[in-house]
Short mmCIF file of C-alpha atoms in Angstrom, two decimals:
data_model
loop_
_atom_site.label_atom_id
_atom_site.label_comp_id
_atom_site.label_asym_id
_atom_site.label_seq_id
_atom_site.Cartn_x
_atom_site.Cartn_y
_atom_site.Cartn_z
CA UNK H 11 29.19 -11.97 32.28
CA UNK H 12 29.50 -8.33 33.09
CA UNK H 13 32.11 -6.09 31.60
CA UNK H 14 34.18 -4.13 34.06
CA UNK H 15 34.44 -0.47 33.12
CA UNK H 16 37.64 -0.08 35.08
CA UNK H 17 40.21 2.09 33.37
CA UNK H 18 43.08 -0.33 33.71
CA UNK H 19 45.96 -1.78 31.80
CA UNK H 20 44.26 -5.02 32.17
CA UNK H 21 42.13 -6.65 29.64
CA UNK H 22 39.80 -8.42 31.93
CA UNK H 23 36.51 -7.54 33.61
CA UNK H 24 35.17 -8.89 36.80
CA UNK H 25 33.47 -11.99 35.54
CA UNK H 26 34.07 -14.48 32.75
CA UNK H 27 33.93 -14.36 28.98
CA UNK H 28 36.16 -12.98 26.27
CA UNK H 29 35.12 -9.39 26.86
CA UNK H 30 36.31 -9.85 30.42
CA UNK H 31 39.84 -9.79 29.13
CA UNK H 32 39.39 -6.53 27.46
CA UNK H 33 37.33 -4.18 29.41
CA UNK H 34 39.57 -2.54 31.98
CA UNK H 35 41.15 0.23 30.12
CA UNK H 36 44.22 1.29 31.93
CA UNK H 37 44.51 2.56 35.36
CA UNK H 38 48.02 2.58 35.80
CA UNK H 39 47.05 -0.13 33.75
CA UNK H 40 46.33 0.23 36.05
CA UNK H 41 47.58 -1.70 34.44
CA UNK H 42 46.05 -0.74 35.45
CA UNK H 43 49.12 1.96 35.83
CA UNK H 44 57.33 7.54 37.64
CA UNK H 45 59.88 8.19 37.83
CA UNK H 46 61.10 5.03 36.29
CA UNK H 47 63.92 3.96 38.53
CA UNK H 48 64.42 0.31 37.64
CA UNK H 49 67.08 -0.99 40.00
CA UNK H 50 68.91 -4.19 39.21
CA UNK H 51 68.79 -7.06 41.66
CA UNK H 52 69.90 -10.63 41.25
CA UNK H 53 67.04 -12.97 40.37
CA UNK H 54 65.85 -15.17 43.18
CA UNK H 55 66.87 -18.79 42.91
CA UNK H 56 64.13 -21.38 42.65
CA UNK H 57 63.71 -23.20 45.93
CA UNK H 58 64.23 -26.96 45.95
CA UNK H 59 61.11 -28.87 46.82
CA UNK H 60 62.43 -32.01 48.37
CA UNK H 61 64.71 -31.37 51.37
CA UNK H 62 63.01 -31.01 54.75
CA UNK H 63 65.10 -27.86 55.29
CA UNK H 64 63.10 -26.10 52.58
CA UNK H 65 61.06 -23.52 54.52
CA UNK H 66 58.31 -23.68 51.89
CA UNK H 67 57.98 -27.47 51.89
CA UNK H 68 54.69 -27.48 53.77
CA UNK H 69 53.20 -25.07 51.24
CA UNK H 70 54.50 -27.00 48.26
CA UNK H 71 53.14 -30.29 49.58
CA UNK H 72 49.75 -29.06 50.79
CA UNK H 73 46.64 -31.00 49.86
CA UNK H 74 44.13 -28.99 47.83
CA UNK H 75 40.45 -29.43 48.61
CA UNK H 76 38.72 -29.11 45.22
CA UNK H 77 35.10 -28.04 45.51
CA UNK H 78 32.31 -26.25 43.69
CA UNK H 79 33.23 -22.76 42.45
CA UNK H 80 29.74 -21.40 43.17
CA UNK H 81 29.73 -19.17 46.24
CA UNK H 82 26.03 -18.40 46.28
CA UNK H 83 22.88 -17.98 44.18
CA UNK H 84 24.12 -14.69 42.65
CA UNK H 85 27.61 -15.91 41.78
CA UNK H 86 27.56 -15.75 37.98
CA UNK H 87 31.29 -16.40 37.70
CA UNK H 88 30.94 -19.54 39.78
CA UNK H 89 28.03 -20.72 37.67
CA UNK H 90 30.00 -20.26 34.45
CA UNK H 91 32.88 -22.20 35.95
CA UNK H 92 30.57 -24.99 37.10
CA UNK H 93 28.97 -25.19 33.66
CA UNK H 94 32.44 -25.60 32.13
CA UNK H 95 33.32 -28.41 34.54
CA UNK H 96 35.74 -26.36 36.65
CA UNK H 97 36.49 -26.93 40.31
CA UNK H 98 37.97 -24.47 42.77
CA UNK H 99 40.40 -24.60 45.69
CA UNK H 100 42.24 -22.29 48.05
CA UNK H 101 46.03 -22.47 48.17
CA UNK H 102 47.69 -21.37 51.42
CA UNK H 103 50.75 -19.12 51.01
CA UNK H 104 52.85 -17.05 53.42
CA UNK H 105 51.97 -13.39 53.76
CA UNK H 106 55.67 -12.62 54.07
CA UNK H 107 58.02 -15.05 52.33
CA UNK H 108 60.85 -13.89 54.57
CA UNK H 109 58.87 -15.36 57.48
CA UNK H 110 57.20 -18.47 56.03
CA UNK H 111 56.18 -19.74 59.46
CA UNK H 112 54.25 -16.56 60.18
CA UNK H 113 50.88 -15.28 59.04
CA UNK H 114 49.30 -16.95 56.00
CA UNK H 115 46.80 -15.90 53.37
CA UNK H 116 44.94 -17.85 50.69
CA UNK H 117 45.09 -17.68 46.90
CA UNK H 118 41.98 -18.86 45.06
CA UNK H 119 42.35 -21.04 41.97
CA UNK H 120 39.97 -22.62 39.46
CA UNK H 121 40.78 -25.53 37.19
CA UNK H 122 39.30 -27.25 34.17
CA UNK H 123 41.19 -30.51 33.89
CA UNK H 124 42.61 -31.98 30.71
CA UNK H 125 40.40 -34.55 29.03
CA UNK H 126 43.00 -35.83 26.54
CA UNK H 127 45.11 -37.37 29.29
CA UNK H 128 47.23 -39.47 26.91
CA UNK H 129 48.62 -36.29 25.34
CA UNK H 130 48.42 -34.04 28.38
CA UNK H 131 50.94 -31.17 28.30
CA UNK H 132 50.45 -29.89 31.84
CA UNK H 133 48.92 -26.93 33.63
CA UNK H 134 48.36 -23.59 31.86
CA UNK H 135 48.18 -20.80 34.44
CA UNK H 136 46.35 -17.61 33.47
CA UNK H 137 46.57 -13.96 34.45
CA UNK H 138 44.17 -11.46 32.90
CA UNK H 139 46.00 -8.31 33.94
CA UNK H 140 45.28 -5.25 36.01
CA UNK H 141 47.08 -5.33 38.32
CA UNK H 142 44.08 -6.05 40.45
CA UNK H 143 42.09 -8.02 37.90
CA UNK H 144 40.38 -11.27 38.78
CA UNK H 145 41.38 -14.29 36.70
CA UNK H 146 39.57 -17.10 38.46
CA UNK H 147 36.66 -16.87 35.99
CA UNK H 148 38.78 -17.03 32.84
CA UNK H 149 39.36 -20.78 32.25
CA UNK H 150 36.04 -21.40 30.43
CA UNK H 151 36.54 -18.85 27.67
CA UNK H 152 40.27 -19.49 27.40
CA UNK H 153 39.59 -23.22 27.08
CA UNK H 154 37.12 -22.45 24.28
CA UNK H 155 39.67 -20.21 22.53
CA UNK H 156 42.23 -23.01 22.67
CA UNK H 157 39.91 -25.28 20.66
CA UNK H 158 41.12 -28.90 20.61
CA UNK H 159 44.48 -28.16 22.18
CA UNK H 160 42.61 -27.11 25.32
CA UNK H 161 41.79 -30.76 25.92
CA UNK H 162 45.49 -31.38 26.61
CA UNK H 163 45.86 -28.82 29.39
CA UNK H 164 44.64 -28.26 32.89
CA UNK H 165 43.52 -24.64 32.43
CA UNK H 166 44.00 -22.83 35.74
CA UNK H 167 42.74 -19.39 36.75
CA UNK H 168 44.46 -17.74 39.70
CA UNK H 169 43.19 -14.67 41.54
CA UNK H 170 46.46 -13.01 42.62
CA UNK H 171 47.00 -12.28 46.29
CA UNK H 172 44.68 -9.55 47.61
CA UNK H 173 42.47 -9.73 44.49
CA UNK H 174 38.97 -11.15 44.12
CA UNK H 175 38.66 -14.37 46.11
CA UNK H 176 42.27 -14.28 47.33
CA UNK H 177 42.22 -12.55 50.75
CA UNK H 178 41.04 -9.29 49.17
CA UNK H 179 42.60 -5.94 50.00
CA UNK H 180 40.06 -3.10 50.23
CA UNK H 181 41.01 0.37 51.47
CA UNK H 182 37.36 1.53 51.36
CA UNK H 183 37.87 4.10 48.67
CA UNK H 184 34.99 6.17 47.27
CA UNK H 185 36.07 5.10 43.77
CA UNK H 186 37.24 2.05 41.83
CA UNK H 187 40.24 3.86 40.35
CA UNK H 188 42.74 6.51 41.36
CA UNK H 189 43.07 7.58 37.71
CA UNK H 190 41.77 11.07 36.99
CA UNK H 191 42.47 13.95 34.66
CA UNK H 192 44.41 16.81 36.21
CA UNK H 193 41.82 19.40 35.20
CA UNK H 194 42.41 22.54 33.23
CA UNK H 195 44.40 24.66 35.69
CA UNK H 196 46.59 24.56 38.77
CA UNK H 197 43.66 24.61 41.17
CA UNK H 198 42.28 21.48 39.51
CA UNK H 199 45.64 19.76 39.79
CA UNK H 200 45.85 20.73 43.46
CA UNK H 201 42.53 18.98 44.02
CA UNK H 202 44.04 15.86 42.50
CA UNK H 203 47.04 16.12 44.86
CA UNK H 204 44.59 16.20 47.78
CA UNK H 205 42.70 13.20 46.39
CA UNK H 206 45.91 11.20 45.89
CA UNK H 207 46.99 11.92 49.47
CA UNK H 208 43.60 10.88 50.80
CA UNK H 209 43.53 7.59 48.91
CA UNK H 210 47.05 6.74 50.07
CA UNK H 211 46.17 7.55 53.66
CA UNK H 212 43.03 5.40 53.54
CA UNK H 213 45.16 2.42 52.54
CA UNK H 214 47.83 3.19 55.11
CA UNK H 215 45.33 3.40 57.97
CA UNK H 216 43.11 0.46 57.01
CA UNK H 217 45.55 -2.03 55.41
CA UNK H 218 48.99 -0.86 56.45
CA UNK H 219 49.88 -4.28 57.87
CA UNK H 220 49.62 -6.02 54.49
CA UNK H 221 50.52 -3.28 52.00
CA UNK H 222 54.26 -4.16 52.01
CA UNK H 223 53.42 -7.64 50.71
CA UNK H 224 51.22 -6.55 47.79
CA UNK H 225 53.85 -6.90 45.06
CA UNK H 226 54.43 -8.66 41.77
CA UNK H 227 57.40 -10.53 43.21
CA UNK H 228 55.21 -11.99 45.95
CA UNK H 229 52.54 -12.86 43.37
CA UNK H 230 55.21 -14.72 41.40
CA UNK H 231 56.22 -16.58 44.56
CA UNK H 232 52.57 -17.50 45.08
CA UNK H 233 52.43 -18.80 41.51
CA UNK H 234 55.28 -21.13 42.26
CA UNK H 235 53.53 -22.45 45.35
CA UNK H 236 50.46 -23.04 43.18
CA UNK H 237 52.65 -24.87 40.67
CA UNK H 238 54.04 -27.15 43.34
CA UNK H 239 50.66 -27.72 45.02
CA UNK H 240 49.27 -28.78 41.63
CA UNK H 241 52.06 -31.37 41.41
CA UNK H 242 53.69 -29.77 38.35
CA UNK H 243 57.44 -29.47 37.81
CA UNK H 244 56.82 -26.81 35.16
CA UNK H 245 53.88 -24.64 34.19
CA UNK H 246 52.78 -23.10 30.92
CA UNK H 247 51.53 -19.55 31.18
CA UNK H 248 49.16 -17.17 29.37
CA UNK H 249 49.30 -13.57 30.57
CA UNK H 250 47.61 -10.45 29.27
CA UNK H 251 48.62 -6.82 29.83
CA UNK H 252 50.05 -6.51 33.37
CA UNK H 253 50.02 -10.31 33.31
CA UNK H 254 52.82 -10.15 30.75
CA UNK H 255 55.02 -8.39 33.29
CA UNK H 256 54.07 -10.94 35.94
CA UNK H 257 55.11 -13.68 33.51
CA UNK H 258 58.46 -12.01 32.93
CA UNK H 259 59.07 -11.73 36.67
CA UNK H 260 58.07 -15.34 37.31
CA UNK H 261 60.35 -16.66 34.57
CA UNK H 262 63.19 -14.60 36.03
CA UNK H 263 62.70 -15.58 39.66
CA UNK H 264 62.07 -19.25 38.89
CA UNK H 265 64.23 -20.23 35.93
CA UNK H 266 63.47 -23.67 34.51
CA UNK H 267 59.91 -23.69 35.84
CA UNK H 268 58.17 -22.56 32.63
CA UNK H 269 57.20 -24.59 29.58
CA UNK H 270 55.12 -22.74 26.95
CA UNK H 271 54.69 -19.01 27.57
CA UNK H 272 52.30 -16.65 25.75
CA UNK H 273 52.37 -12.94 26.61
CA UNK H 274 49.66 -10.77 25.01
CA UNK H 275 49.70 -6.96 25.27
CA UNK H 276 53.30 -6.50 26.36
CA UNK H 277 54.53 -4.40 29.23
CA UNK H 278 58.20 -3.55 28.72
CA UNK H 279 60.00 -4.15 32.02
CA UNK H 280 62.01 -0.93 31.78
CA UNK H 281 58.74 1.02 31.62
CA UNK H 282 56.92 -0.80 34.41
CA UNK H 283 56.32 1.60 37.30
CA UNK H 284 53.38 3.51 38.82
CA UNK H 285 53.35 5.95 35.86
CA UNK H 286 52.84 3.19 33.37
CA UNK H 287 50.42 5.16 31.20
CA UNK H 288 52.98 7.77 30.23
CA UNK H 289 53.78 7.60 26.55
CA UNK H 290 50.39 6.18 25.50
CA UNK H 291 48.93 9.57 24.54
CA UNK H 292 49.58 9.23 20.82
CA UNK H 293 48.16 5.70 20.64
CA UNK H 294 45.04 6.81 22.51
CA UNK H 295 44.62 9.79 20.21
CA UNK H 296 44.82 7.47 17.18
CA UNK H 297 42.26 5.17 18.80
CA UNK H 298 39.99 8.15 19.48
CA UNK H 299 40.24 9.21 15.84
CA UNK H 300 39.41 5.68 14.72
CA UNK H 301 36.36 5.70 16.98
CA UNK H 302 35.35 9.13 15.62
CA UNK H 303 35.46 7.74 12.07
CA UNK H 304 33.24 4.87 13.20
CA UNK H 305 30.77 7.23 14.91
CA UNK H 306 30.69 9.58 11.90
CA UNK H 307 29.68 6.67 9.68
CA UNK H 308 26.75 6.09 12.08
CA UNK H 309 25.57 9.65 12.53
CA UNK H 310 22.00 8.49 11.99
CA UNK H 311 22.31 6.35 15.13
CA UNK H 312 24.25 8.65 17.46
CA UNK H 313 24.00 12.15 15.99
CA UNK H 314 27.57 13.10 16.84
CA UNK H 315 28.52 14.40 13.39
CA UNK H 316 29.12 13.19 9.87
CA UNK H 317 32.90 13.58 9.84
CA UNK H 318 35.78 12.76 12.15
CA UNK H 319 36.32 16.46 12.82
CA UNK H 320 32.68 17.01 13.79
CA UNK H 321 32.68 14.07 16.20
CA UNK H 322 35.95 15.15 17.85
CA UNK H 323 34.55 18.67 18.17
CA UNK H 324 31.67 17.24 20.23
CA UNK H 325 34.19 15.56 22.56
CA UNK H 326 36.06 18.85 22.96
CA UNK H 327 32.83 20.73 23.61
CA UNK H 328 31.61 18.42 26.36
CA UNK H 329 35.07 18.48 27.96
CA UNK H 330 34.99 22.29 28.00
CA UNK H 331 31.45 22.28 29.40
CA UNK H 332 32.43 19.85 32.18
CA UNK H 333 35.30 22.18 33.07
CA UNK H 334 32.88 25.05 33.59
CA UNK H 335 30.15 23.15 35.46
CA UNK H 336 30.01 19.41 36.22
CA UNK H 337 27.57 17.61 33.94
CA UNK H 338 24.55 16.03 35.62
CA UNK H 339 24.31 12.42 34.43
CA UNK H 340 21.65 10.61 36.42
CA UNK H 341 22.75 10.73 40.05
CA UNK H 342 26.37 11.55 39.15
CA UNK H 343 28.32 14.70 38.40
CA UNK H 344 30.94 14.44 35.65
CA UNK H 345 33.63 17.12 35.80
CA UNK H 346 36.83 17.72 33.82
CA UNK H 347 38.69 15.24 36.04
CA UNK H 348 36.30 12.38 35.27
CA UNK H 349 35.24 13.04 31.68
CA UNK H 350 38.66 12.34 30.09
CA UNK H 351 38.82 9.04 31.98
CA UNK H 352 35.40 8.06 30.62
CA UNK H 353 36.69 8.60 27.09
CA UNK H 354 40.03 6.94 27.86
CA UNK H 355 38.23 3.90 29.30
CA UNK H 356 36.22 3.47 26.13
CA UNK H 357 39.23 3.04 23.87
CA UNK H 358 40.89 -0.26 24.73
CA UNK H 359 38.75 -2.40 22.41
CA UNK H 360 38.47 -2.07 18.65
CA UNK H 361 35.00 -3.46 18.01
CA UNK H 362 31.45 -2.32 17.40
CA UNK H 363 30.19 -3.07 20.91
CA UNK H 364 32.91 -1.05 22.65
CA UNK H 365 32.62 1.79 20.14
CA UNK H 366 28.84 1.88 20.62
CA UNK H 367 29.22 2.15 24.39
CA UNK H 368 31.53 5.14 23.99
CA UNK H 369 29.26 6.78 21.41
CA UNK H 370 26.30 6.45 23.76
CA UNK H 371 28.33 7.94 26.62
CA UNK H 372 29.43 10.94 24.52
CA UNK H 373 25.84 11.42 23.33
CA UNK H 374 24.65 11.40 26.95
CA UNK H 375 27.29 13.92 27.97
CA UNK H 376 26.43 16.21 25.08
CA UNK H 377 22.77 16.19 26.11
CA UNK H 378 23.79 17.03 29.67
CA UNK H 379 26.03 19.85 28.42
CA UNK H 380 23.00 21.22 26.56
CA UNK H 381 21.04 21.28 29.80
CA UNK H 382 18.84 18.22 29.25
CA UNK H 383 18.11 15.68 31.99
CA UNK H 384 20.00 12.46 31.22
CA UNK H 385 19.54 8.85 32.27
CA UNK H 386 22.83 7.25 31.25
CA UNK H 387 23.00 4.28 28.94
CA UNK H 388 23.77 1.00 30.76
CA UNK H 389 27.44 0.91 29.83
CA UNK H 390 27.96 4.54 30.79
CA UNK H 391 26.09 4.02 34.06
CA UNK H 392 28.44 1.14 34.94
CA UNK H 393 31.51 3.26 34.17
CA UNK H 394 30.23 6.14 36.31
CA UNK H 395 29.42 3.81 39.19
CA UNK H 396 32.92 2.37 38.96
CA UNK H 397 34.54 5.81 39.00
CA UNK H 398 32.23 7.70 41.34
CA UNK H 399 31.06 5.36 44.09
CA UNK H 400 32.82 2.82 46.28
CA UNK H 401 31.39 -0.35 44.77
CA UNK H 402 34.71 -1.25 43.09
CA UNK H 403 36.97 0.03 45.85
CA UNK H 404 38.71 -3.33 46.20
CA UNK H 405 39.78 -3.29 42.56
CA UNK H 406 41.38 0.16 42.72
CA UNK H 407 42.89 -0.53 46.13
CA UNK H 408 44.65 -3.72 45.04
CA UNK H 409 45.76 -2.26 41.73
CA UNK H 410 47.34 0.76 43.36
CA UNK H 411 48.89 -1.24 46.19
CA UNK H 412 50.68 -3.52 43.73
CA UNK H 413 51.94 -0.68 41.54
CA UNK H 414 53.14 1.33 44.53
CA UNK H 415 54.62 -1.77 46.17
CA UNK H 416 56.61 -2.66 43.06
CA UNK H 417 58.40 0.61 42.28
CA UNK H 418 58.73 4.15 43.59
CA UNK H 419 57.10 7.21 42.06
CA UNK H 420 58.27 10.84 42.24
CA UNK H 421 57.30 12.46 45.53
CA UNK H 422 57.11 16.11 44.48
CA UNK H 423 53.83 17.34 42.96
CA UNK H 424 55.85 19.80 40.92
CA UNK H 425 57.30 16.94 38.84
CA UNK H 426 53.82 15.90 37.81
CA UNK H 427 52.64 19.45 37.17
CA UNK H 428 55.53 20.13 34.81
CA UNK H 429 54.87 16.87 32.96
CA UNK H 430 51.15 17.64 32.73
CA UNK H 431 51.76 21.08 31.25
CA UNK H 432 54.14 19.69 28.65
CA UNK H 433 51.75 16.86 27.74
CA UNK H 434 48.73 19.15 27.68
CA UNK H 435 50.32 21.15 24.89
CA UNK H 436 50.43 18.00 22.75
CA UNK H 437 47.13 16.42 23.82
CA UNK H 438 44.85 18.45 26.13
CA UNK H 439 42.45 15.54 26.63
CA UNK H 440 44.75 12.60 27.39
CA UNK H 441 47.99 14.27 28.52
CA UNK H 442 46.52 15.41 31.87
CA UNK H 443 45.34 11.81 32.48
CA UNK H 444 48.48 9.88 31.62
CA UNK H 445 50.82 12.31 33.43
CA UNK H 446 48.69 13.00 36.52
CA UNK H 447 49.72 12.43 40.11
CA UNK H 448 48.45 9.36 41.97
CA UNK H 449 48.59 7.79 45.43
CA UNK H 450 52.04 6.27 44.84
CA UNK H 451 53.51 9.76 45.32
CA UNK H 452 52.45 9.45 48.96
CA UNK H 453 53.07 5.72 49.51
CA UNK H 454 55.68 4.13 51.72
CA UNK H 455 58.77 3.00 49.75
CA UNK H 456 58.77 -0.56 48.33
CA UNK H 457 60.35 -3.28 50.49
CA UNK H 458 62.10 -4.89 47.51
CA UNK H 459 63.76 -3.43 44.46
CA UNK H 460 62.21 -4.16 41.03
CA UNK H 461 63.15 -7.37 39.30
CA UNK H 462 65.85 -7.18 36.64
CA UNK H 463 64.09 -9.30 34.04
CA UNK H 464 66.16 -12.09 32.52
CA UNK H 465 67.93 -11.65 29.19
CA UNK H 466 66.15 -14.27 27.12
CA UNK H 467 63.20 -16.65 27.11
CA UNK H 468 61.61 -18.56 24.23
CA UNK H 469 58.09 -17.16 24.45
CA UNK H 470 55.33 -16.20 22.04
CA UNK H 471 54.61 -12.46 22.20
CA UNK H 472 51.36 -10.95 20.87
CA UNK H 473 50.48 -7.27 20.31
CA UNK H 474 48.32 -5.12 18.06
CA UNK H 475 49.97 -2.20 16.29
CA UNK H 476 47.44 0.30 17.65
CA UNK H 477 47.18 -1.02 21.22
CA UNK H 478 46.38 2.10 23.28
CA UNK H 479 47.29 0.53 26.63
CA UNK H 480 50.47 -1.46 26.02
CA UNK H 481 51.82 0.14 22.89
CA UNK H 482 53.41 -1.97 20.16
CA UNK H 483 56.84 -0.50 20.92
CA UNK H 484 56.73 -2.41 24.23
CA UNK H 485 56.43 -5.69 22.36
CA UNK H 486 59.37 -4.75 20.16
CA UNK H 487 61.42 -4.02 23.29
CA UNK H 488 60.69 -7.42 24.81
CA UNK H 489 61.34 -9.10 21.46
CA UNK H 490 64.83 -7.54 21.38
CA UNK H 491 65.44 -8.61 24.98
CA UNK H 492 64.39 -12.17 24.20
CA UNK H 493 65.92 -13.09 20.81
CA UNK H 494 64.70 -16.67 21.06
CA UNK H 495 61.09 -15.46 21.32
CA UNK H 496 58.74 -14.70 18.42
CA UNK H 497 56.35 -11.77 17.99
CA UNK H 498 52.86 -12.04 16.52
CA UNK H 499 51.65 -8.61 15.40
CA UNK H 500 48.02 -7.81 14.60
CA UNK H 501 48.20 -4.98 12.10
CA UNK H 502 45.82 -1.99 11.90
CA UNK H 503 43.86 -2.67 15.09
CA UNK H 504 43.54 -0.32 18.08
CA UNK H 505 43.13 -3.35 20.30
CA UNK H 506 44.36 -4.27 23.77
CA UNK H 507 44.48 -8.08 24.22
CA UNK H 508 44.20 -10.09 21.04
CA UNK H 509 44.33 -13.87 21.47
CA UNK H 510 40.85 -15.28 22.00
CA UNK H 511 39.46 -11.75 22.28
CA UNK H 512 39.67 -9.85 19.01
CA UNK H 513 38.67 -12.68 16.69
CA UNK H 514 41.77 -12.91 14.49
CA UNK H 515 41.98 -16.42 13.05
CA UNK H 516 45.62 -15.76 12.19
CA UNK H 517 46.59 -14.84 15.75
CA UNK H 518 44.50 -17.54 17.39
CA UNK H 519 45.82 -20.27 15.09
CA UNK H 520 49.42 -19.21 15.65
CA UNK H 521 49.02 -19.29 19.42
CA UNK H 522 47.17 -22.60 19.42
CA UNK H 523 49.76 -24.22 17.17
CA UNK H 524 52.48 -23.18 19.62
CA UNK H 525 50.49 -24.47 22.59
CA UNK H 526 49.92 -27.76 20.76
CA UNK H 527 53.48 -28.38 19.56
CA UNK H 528 55.70 -26.37 21.87
CA UNK H 529 57.47 -25.04 18.76
CA UNK H 530 57.62 -21.31 18.12
CA UNK H 531 57.13 -20.02 14.56
CA UNK H 532 60.32 -19.94 12.52
CA UNK H 533 60.01 -16.16 12.19
CA UNK H 534 57.89 -13.34 13.55
CA UNK H 535 54.31 -13.34 12.27
CA UNK H 536 52.23 -10.41 11.04
CA UNK H 537 48.46 -10.86 10.85
CA UNK H 538 46.32 -8.55 8.76
CA UNK H 539 43.27 -7.18 10.55
CA UNK H 540 40.96 -7.10 7.56
CA UNK H 541 41.63 -10.48 5.96
CA UNK H 542 42.51 -12.45 9.08
CA UNK H 543 45.69 -13.70 7.36
#
């Protein structure tokens, strides 16, 4: 599989495999992803399925045509699904649930069926995050992570509406992400205002007819159609990153429709809005320092310095150089708007492979700052292509559309500029990224108000203490909201997305025991990074 370099909240790349769940760093989380105006609304009631007066009856009762997941000779995701025994289908859903007899779209699903049919629990629906991340390719590696308990579930990947194989939304952007640093001065910030306006206008002019329906609430409604079309009265759910918010919204809108719920990398509902990255600066700085320690211990390999301070000084030097003159990296130019996002994107995973990718990127940028011609390392080349050409336009388009469709953002550029200047004083590298203006400042207002998430749900929550995307405090917030839930904490890891991804036997066993028995741990669980206990 290939790892997506997208800087998103999500933990999942564009194809399958455990590293899929962990590669998008955080574009708004996307995210990713603010004026965080969370307005209370009454949760939607679950629609009855039986009566002929139910306007969604034809969707709930539709026949699914299960077929090969392989779309063509170059479809690696489809091949992985086929190898794992998965089949795929398209589920028809209304574009606008207020007009269910109107225009329809399709939602793509994949399924590996339970083999232990005598002890079958039901369907486990997956969401790998984003928003905007594909999930259809995830069942094979999730099924493997579940070990024997996976035999008792139909493991179902769902590409959310407008994502991947589900009637994709593409505004034809010249980038895969709207996330940028604000630059070093007001003129740089003004360029970002112009970019944000342009990206918003591209979506308005090319996809304005469907933008109002790109929302988490509509994705949750689609999930319930999928549930019914699968013939399930309840679903179990595993969501990562943004997918944890989607799970909260689904459980609120459709009470009684969930069985076993696992949320990994928690988004706190009171913080969910287009400026979702605000407040992550300190966690990202800690993650950067942890990476610098790792690189310093491998100075013979990367030549970035023998101490944390020396390595961080190299990062500061290349950032300053990019601010003076964009760095030439292959066919790309890396300026002080892009360079901080490159570093930010490299910090969602706490493992040797991710750290090596970032070390190679910093080494390449230092060589460019010193005036040498540079051919970027493969991982760095993929990140630059994602950020600086239009190959991943659909990802950024869908991610932004969902964030902007869910909640409003401040309209005045001056709000962002003031926040940037305050944050820059604390962290000049990450503050101008997490506080920067984005297209949602120029988006049409959402059609619906944000969901007031329910007061309690017995769910299993998972988070690492050093998660730089969805900080551990988010998990503590949701744990307080849901007193019947339990929290599994991975200690001393700067890791976004843990279950089945990081390799903690303690975390994986705790989750699998819950999925097998339906019983939450008696108390919260803390797993030690080093020992696996």
